[in-house]
Amino acid sequence: MKNKAVPRKGPFILLTIFTMLLLAGIAFEEPARVLELAKAICLSCIGIG
């Protein structure tokens, strides 16, 4: 008899957790803050800001 492949649950649980954290970060407008800080750092690096 062939052994039935049991699907691993760990990767699906981790993927679900990481997706929830990603959506929470987007909901709290984290991407906008990150881009704002990146723009400020880049301007200070080239001597404008």
C-alpha positions as a Python dict, from the first residue, in 0.01 Angstrom:
ca = {
    (1, 'M'): (0, 0, 0),
    (2, 'K'): (109, 351, -69),
    (3, 'N'): (138, 596, 216),
    (4, 'K'): (-94, 892, 180),
    (5, 'A'): (87, 1223, 181),
    (6, 'V'): (-20, 1426, 481),
    (7, 'P'): (-21, 1800, 403),
    (8, 'R'): (206, 2000, 629),
    (9, 'K'): (18, 2258, 834),
    (10, 'G'): (314, 2468, 951),
    (11, 'P'): (377, 2656, 625),
    (12, 'F'): (9, 2739, 586),
    (13, 'I'): (-16, 2867, 943),
    (14, 'L'): (295, 3084, 900),
    (15, 'L'): (171, 3216, 566),
    (16, 'T'): (-161, 3309, 726),
    (17, 'I'): (12, 3488, 1017),
    (18, 'F'): (246, 3680, 787),
    (19, 'T'): (-43, 3779, 559),
    (20, 'M'): (-236, 3910, 859),
    (21, 'L'): (67, 4111, 975),
    (22, 'L'): (112, 4253, 624),
    (23, 'L'): (-251, 4361, 610),
    (24, 'A'): (-227, 4513, 959),
    (25, 'G'): (77, 4715, 853),
    (26, 'I'): (-103, 4840, 544),
    (27, 'A'): (-409, 4929, 755),
    (28, 'F'): (-193, 5140, 989),
    (29, 'E'): (-38, 5323, 689),
    (30, 'E'): (313, 5189, 750),
    (31, 'P'): (414, 5197, 380),
    (32, 'A'): (356, 5573, 370),
    (33, 'R'): (574, 5625, 677),
    (34, 'V'): (851, 5410, 535),
    (35, 'L'): (851, 5600, 205),
    (36, 'E'): (846, 5933, 390),
    (37, 'L'): (1151, 5836, 593),
    (38, 'A'): (1328, 5698, 287),
    (39, 'K'): (1273, 6025, 101),
    (40, 'A'): (1408, 6227, 394),
    (41, 'I'): (1716, 6007, 421),
    (42, 'C'): (1786, 6023, 47),
    (43, 'L'): (1756, 6402, 40),
    (44, 'S'): (1992, 6437, 334),
    (45, 'C'): (2241, 6200, 170),
    (46, 'I'): (2273, 6417, -140),
    (47, 'G'): (2288, 6736, 64),
    (48, 'I'): (1950, 6892, -23),
    (49, 'G'): (1755, 6835, 297),
}
